[in-house]
């Protein structure tokens, strides 16, 4: 269940791959919308953006807490500069995957409109619009979402370099 210094445990792996699948779905929908415009496919895809984004936020919080619990048990990254860059890269992924949906949820609250992902009455709405909240989301949510996409592509490329060029088993310890 826990990480053990050599491999990531089951909980870490399930969280990693569930979030990877949901993020590919989420960002795939945004990319399809930008590329194809409004079509029945992109509208249906886009209609799940808020509930899936909310799910990602909940998973990201759980994952960050789980990461802290396992901090001393995480498998070692590279020595030296490459290892430090890997730590920075992973921290950037955590920061983005928390900030992108959090900022959207703040905007959603600030809009004064109700928000009920999967029918859960999370925000009742009905109050005045809160300007700084809607501005924060307008200025940063989409932009940081694109930065997250770029960071994920970089992460994927590095995972493939580990597996096919350096052949050091890094992918295996996350696959299990
Ligand atoms: C990790 C989760 C999320 C990711 C990766 C994500 C990503 C994105 C991206 C990249 C865009 C930009 C689209 C563009 O430039 O045209 C966008 C737009 C949008 N997102 Fe999200 N999103 C997430 C969660 C959420 C949540 C939780 C909500 C609301 C509760 C939300 C509401 C919106 C809205 C209303 C837009 C259109 C307005 C805008 O561009 O800011 N998103 N999202
Ligand atoms: C697209 C397919 C993906 C592949 C092939 C992949 C592969 C991997 C591998 C092999 C590791 C272990 C690295 C090591 O031990 O040094 C890892 C760790 C990690 N990955 Fe991914 N990953 C993918 C998607 C994602 C996505 C979408 C995120 C976005 C948040 C992400 C975030 C992380 C983080 C933060 C770690 C560090 C361990 C942790 O805290 O969970 N990965 N990934």
Short mmCIF file of C-alpha atoms and ligand atoms in Angstrom, two decimals:
data_model
loop_
_atom_site.label_atom_id
_atom_site.label_comp_id
_atom_site.label_asym_id
_atom_site.label_seq_id
_atom_site.Cartn_x
_atom_site.Cartn_y
_atom_site.Cartn_z
CA UNK A 1 0.00 0.00 0.00
CA UNK A 2 2.73 2.53 1.00
CA UNK A 3 5.74 3.48 -1.15
CA UNK A 4 8.80 1.51 -0.05
CA UNK A 5 11.90 3.40 -1.19
CA UNK A 6 12.28 1.26 -4.33
CA UNK A 7 8.77 1.25 -5.77
CA UNK A 8 5.64 3.38 -5.58
CA UNK A 9 2.90 1.63 -3.57
CA UNK A 10 -0.55 0.75 -4.88
CA UNK A 11 -2.27 3.92 -3.62
CA UNK A 12 0.33 6.22 -5.25
CA UNK A 13 0.09 4.28 -8.51
CA UNK A 14 -3.72 4.27 -8.62
CA UNK A 15 -3.80 8.02 -7.89
CA UNK A 16 -1.11 8.71 -10.52
CA UNK A 17 -2.75 6.76 -13.35
CA UNK A 18 -6.36 7.73 -12.51
CA UNK A 19 -5.35 11.40 -12.58
CA UNK A 20 -3.30 10.89 -15.75
CA UNK A 21 -6.34 9.36 -17.51
CA UNK A 22 -8.71 12.10 -16.28
CA UNK A 23 -6.24 14.88 -17.19
CA UNK A 24 -5.76 13.49 -20.69
CA UNK A 25 -9.57 13.38 -21.04
CA UNK A 26 -9.94 16.91 -19.58
CA UNK A 27 -7.21 18.55 -21.65
CA UNK A 28 -8.15 16.45 -24.70
CA UNK A 29 -11.61 18.03 -24.51
CA UNK A 30 -10.13 21.54 -24.34
CA UNK A 31 -7.76 20.84 -27.26
CA UNK A 32 -10.58 19.31 -29.33
CA UNK A 33 -12.75 22.35 -28.58
CA UNK A 34 -9.97 24.74 -29.65
CA UNK A 35 -9.22 22.74 -32.81
CA UNK A 36 -12.73 21.82 -33.99
CA UNK A 37 -14.90 24.61 -32.57
CA UNK A 38 -18.50 23.84 -31.56
CA UNK A 39 -19.52 20.40 -32.77
CA UNK A 40 -21.83 17.86 -31.05
CA UNK A 41 -18.69 15.94 -29.97
CA UNK A 42 -16.83 18.91 -28.45
CA UNK A 43 -20.00 20.23 -26.77
CA UNK A 44 -20.68 16.86 -25.12
CA UNK A 45 -16.99 16.60 -24.12
CA UNK A 46 -17.00 20.17 -22.77
CA UNK A 47 -20.17 19.59 -20.74
CA UNK A 48 -18.20 17.33 -18.37
CA UNK A 49 -15.38 19.88 -17.89
CA UNK A 50 -16.58 21.28 -14.55
CA UNK A 51 -17.48 18.00 -12.76
CA UNK A 52 -14.35 16.23 -14.06
CA UNK A 53 -12.27 19.28 -13.05
CA UNK A 54 -13.81 19.17 -9.58
CA UNK A 55 -12.98 15.44 -9.34
CA UNK A 56 -9.39 16.21 -10.33
CA UNK A 57 -9.17 18.84 -7.60
CA UNK A 58 -10.34 16.37 -4.93
CA UNK A 59 -7.90 13.72 -6.20
CA UNK A 60 -5.05 16.27 -6.29
CA UNK A 61 -5.63 17.20 -2.63
CA UNK A 62 -5.71 13.52 -1.59
CA UNK A 63 -2.60 12.85 -3.67
CA UNK A 64 -0.66 15.78 -2.19
CA UNK A 65 -1.52 14.59 1.35
CA UNK A 66 -0.58 11.01 0.42
CA UNK A 67 2.71 12.32 -1.00
CA UNK A 68 3.48 14.02 2.33
CA UNK A 69 2.68 10.80 4.25
CA UNK A 70 5.12 8.93 1.97
CA UNK A 71 7.75 11.66 1.72
CA UNK A 72 10.54 9.63 3.34
CA UNK A 73 9.52 6.43 1.52
CA UNK A 74 9.49 7.77 -2.06
CA UNK A 75 11.81 5.96 -4.51
CA UNK A 76 15.08 7.90 -5.05
CA UNK A 77 15.31 10.10 -8.13
CA UNK A 78 18.61 10.67 -10.01
CA UNK A 79 21.67 12.01 -8.17
CA UNK A 80 22.88 15.54 -8.96
CA UNK A 81 21.37 18.18 -11.22
CA UNK A 82 19.04 15.88 -13.18
CA UNK A 83 17.54 14.62 -9.91
CA UNK A 84 17.01 18.20 -8.68
CA UNK A 85 15.32 19.09 -11.98
CA UNK A 86 13.07 16.01 -11.64
CA UNK A 87 12.03 17.12 -8.13
CA UNK A 88 11.31 20.63 -9.43
CA UNK A 89 9.33 19.19 -12.35
CA UNK A 90 7.22 17.01 -10.06
CA UNK A 91 6.61 19.93 -7.67
CA UNK A 92 5.51 22.07 -10.64
CA UNK A 93 3.04 19.33 -11.67
CA UNK A 94 1.63 19.23 -8.12
CA UNK A 95 1.37 23.04 -7.96
CA UNK A 96 -0.39 23.25 -11.32
CA UNK A 97 -2.78 20.36 -10.80
CA UNK A 98 -3.88 21.96 -7.51
CA UNK A 99 -3.94 25.58 -8.69
CA UNK A 100 -5.71 25.15 -12.06
CA UNK A 101 -8.97 23.64 -10.69
CA UNK A 102 -8.76 25.63 -7.40
CA UNK A 103 -8.71 28.91 -9.31
CA UNK A 104 -11.67 27.72 -11.43
CA UNK A 105 -13.62 26.80 -8.29
CA UNK A 106 -12.89 30.23 -6.78
CA UNK A 107 -14.18 31.84 -9.98
CA UNK A 108 -17.23 29.60 -9.89
CA UNK A 109 -17.98 30.70 -6.32
CA UNK A 110 -17.36 34.36 -7.19
CA UNK A 111 -19.82 34.21 -10.08
CA UNK A 112 -22.66 33.86 -7.56
CA UNK A 113 -24.12 31.00 -9.60
CA UNK A 114 -24.94 27.63 -8.02
CA UNK A 115 -22.54 24.72 -8.62
CA UNK A 116 -23.66 21.14 -8.15
CA UNK A 117 -21.09 18.70 -9.58
CA UNK A 118 -22.72 15.23 -9.84
CA UNK A 119 -25.75 16.70 -8.02
CA UNK A 120 -23.68 17.51 -4.89
CA UNK A 121 -24.85 20.97 -3.71
CA UNK A 122 -21.36 22.45 -3.34
CA UNK A 123 -22.17 26.13 -3.92
CA UNK A 124 -25.63 27.56 -3.39
CA UNK A 125 -24.98 30.80 -5.30
CA UNK A 126 -27.53 33.60 -5.23
CA UNK A 127 -25.11 36.25 -3.91
CA UNK A 128 -23.58 39.26 -5.66
CA UNK A 129 -20.72 38.63 -8.09
CA UNK A 130 -17.31 38.88 -6.35
CA UNK A 131 -15.12 40.73 -8.78
CA UNK A 132 -11.61 39.64 -7.65
CA UNK A 133 -12.65 35.98 -7.77
CA UNK A 134 -14.03 36.09 -11.30
CA UNK A 135 -11.02 38.16 -12.44
CA UNK A 136 -8.56 35.68 -10.90
CA UNK A 137 -10.18 32.84 -12.84
CA UNK A 138 -10.49 34.83 -16.04
CA UNK A 139 -6.82 35.83 -15.90
CA UNK A 140 -5.27 32.54 -14.81
CA UNK A 141 -7.40 29.39 -15.12
CA UNK A 142 -7.13 28.79 -18.88
CA UNK A 143 -3.55 30.08 -19.11
CA UNK A 144 -2.22 27.86 -16.33
CA UNK A 145 -4.27 24.99 -17.79
CA UNK A 146 -2.22 25.28 -20.99
CA UNK A 147 1.00 25.45 -18.96
CA UNK A 148 -0.11 22.21 -17.26
CA UNK A 149 -0.59 20.60 -20.68
CA UNK A 150 2.97 21.57 -21.68
CA UNK A 151 4.34 20.28 -18.34
CA UNK A 152 2.55 16.93 -18.82
CA UNK A 153 3.96 16.56 -22.34
CA UNK A 154 7.47 17.27 -20.96
CA UNK A 155 6.88 14.71 -18.18
CA UNK A 156 5.69 12.10 -20.71
CA UNK A 157 8.77 12.71 -22.89
CA UNK A 158 11.07 12.26 -19.86
CA UNK A 159 9.26 9.02 -18.89
CA UNK A 160 9.89 7.71 -22.42
CA UNK A 161 13.56 8.81 -22.31
CA UNK A 162 13.97 6.91 -19.02
CA UNK A 163 12.39 3.81 -20.49
CA UNK A 164 13.81 3.65 -24.01
CA UNK A 165 17.11 5.60 -23.82
CA UNK A 166 18.41 5.26 -20.24
CA UNK A 167 16.61 1.91 -19.68
CA UNK A 168 16.73 2.45 -15.88
CA UNK A 169 13.42 0.93 -14.78
CA UNK A 170 11.87 4.28 -13.75
CA UNK A 171 8.66 3.60 -15.65
CA UNK A 172 8.34 0.13 -14.10
CA UNK A 173 8.28 1.43 -10.54
CA UNK A 174 5.28 3.61 -11.42
CA UNK A 175 3.60 0.87 -13.49
CA UNK A 176 4.10 -1.69 -10.73
C1 LIG B 1 -7.39 20.02 -13.46
C2 LIG B 1 -8.58 20.45 -13.85
C3 LIG B 1 -8.79 21.41 -14.99
C4 LIG B 1 -8.03 21.62 -16.11
C5 LIG B 1 -6.73 20.93 -16.52
C6 LIG B 1 -8.69 22.67 -16.87
C7 LIG B 1 -8.20 23.20 -18.07
C8 LIG B 1 -8.76 24.24 -18.77
C9 LIG B 1 -8.16 24.90 -19.88
C10 LIG B 1 -6.80 24.56 -20.52
C11 LIG B 1 -9.01 25.88 -20.29
C12 LIG B 1 -8.71 26.92 -21.38
C13 LIG B 1 -9.56 26.89 -22.55
C14 LIG B 1 -9.19 27.99 -23.54
O1 LIG B 1 -8.13 28.62 -23.44
O2 LIG B 1 -10.01 28.15 -24.40
C15 LIG B 1 -10.17 25.83 -19.42
C16 LIG B 1 -11.28 26.65 -19.52
C17 LIG B 1 -12.34 26.65 -18.65
N1 LIG B 1 -12.47 25.88 -17.49
FE1 LIG B 1 -11.16 24.48 -16.85
N2 LIG B 1 -9.82 23.06 -16.22
C18 LIG B 1 -9.92 22.32 -15.06
C19 LIG B 1 -10.91 22.43 -14.09
C20 LIG B 1 -11.99 23.28 -14.15
C21 LIG B 1 -13.00 23.42 -13.12
C22 LIG B 1 -13.01 22.69 -11.77
C23 LIG B 1 -13.91 24.34 -13.58
C24 LIG B 1 -15.15 24.90 -12.92
C25 LIG B 1 -15.67 24.55 -11.80
C26 LIG B 1 -13.47 24.78 -14.89
C27 LIG B 1 -14.13 25.71 -15.68
C28 LIG B 1 -13.64 26.21 -16.87
C29 LIG B 1 -14.33 27.24 -17.65
C30 LIG B 1 -15.68 27.90 -17.29
C31 LIG B 1 -13.51 27.50 -18.77
C32 LIG B 1 -13.78 28.52 -19.90
C33 LIG B 1 -13.30 29.89 -19.48
C34 LIG B 1 -11.79 29.99 -19.39
O3 LIG B 1 -11.11 29.82 -20.42
O4 LIG B 1 -11.28 30.20 -18.28
N3 LIG B 1 -12.29 24.13 -15.19
N4 LIG B 1 -9.98 24.83 -18.48
C1 LIG B 2 0.96 10.58 -19.70
C2 LIG B 2 1.42 9.52 -19.16
C3 LIG B 2 2.35 9.51 -17.97
C4 LIG B 2 3.44 8.72 -17.84
C5 LIG B 2 3.99 7.71 -18.85
C6 LIG B 2 4.01 9.01 -16.53
C7 LIG B 2 5.11 8.38 -15.98
C8 LIG B 2 5.61 8.59 -14.72
C9 LIG B 2 6.70 7.86 -14.13
C10 LIG B 2 7.49 6.76 -14.81
C11 LIG B 2 6.92 8.36 -12.88
C12 LIG B 2 7.99 7.92 -11.88
C13 LIG B 2 9.11 8.91 -11.91
C14 LIG B 2 10.22 8.60 -10.96
O1 LIG B 2 10.08 7.74 -10.11
O2 LIG B 2 11.28 9.25 -11.07
C15 LIG B 2 5.95 9.42 -12.68
C16 LIG B 2 5.87 10.17 -11.53
C17 LIG B 2 5.05 11.26 -11.40
N1 LIG B 2 4.09 11.69 -12.31
FE1 LIG B 2 3.67 10.84 -14.07
N2 LIG B 2 3.26 9.99 -15.92
C18 LIG B 2 2.24 10.32 -16.76
C19 LIG B 2 1.26 11.27 -16.51
C20 LIG B 2 1.28 12.15 -15.45
C21 LIG B 2 0.35 13.25 -15.29
C22 LIG B 2 -0.82 13.59 -16.24
C23 LIG B 2 0.69 13.91 -14.16
C24 LIG B 2 0.00 15.15 -13.67
C25 LIG B 2 -0.15 15.52 -12.47
C26 LIG B 2 1.84 13.20 -13.56
C27 LIG B 2 2.48 13.53 -12.38
C28 LIG B 2 3.51 12.83 -11.79
C29 LIG B 2 4.13 13.14 -10.51
C30 LIG B 2 3.78 14.34 -9.62
C31 LIG B 2 5.09 12.15 -10.26
C32 LIG B 2 5.99 12.00 -9.01
C33 LIG B 2 5.47 10.89 -8.14
C34 LIG B 2 4.19 11.30 -7.46
O3 LIG B 2 4.23 12.20 -6.61
O4 LIG B 2 3.13 10.74 -7.78
N3 LIG B 2 2.16 12.15 -14.37
N4 LIG B 2 5.17 9.54 -13.81
#
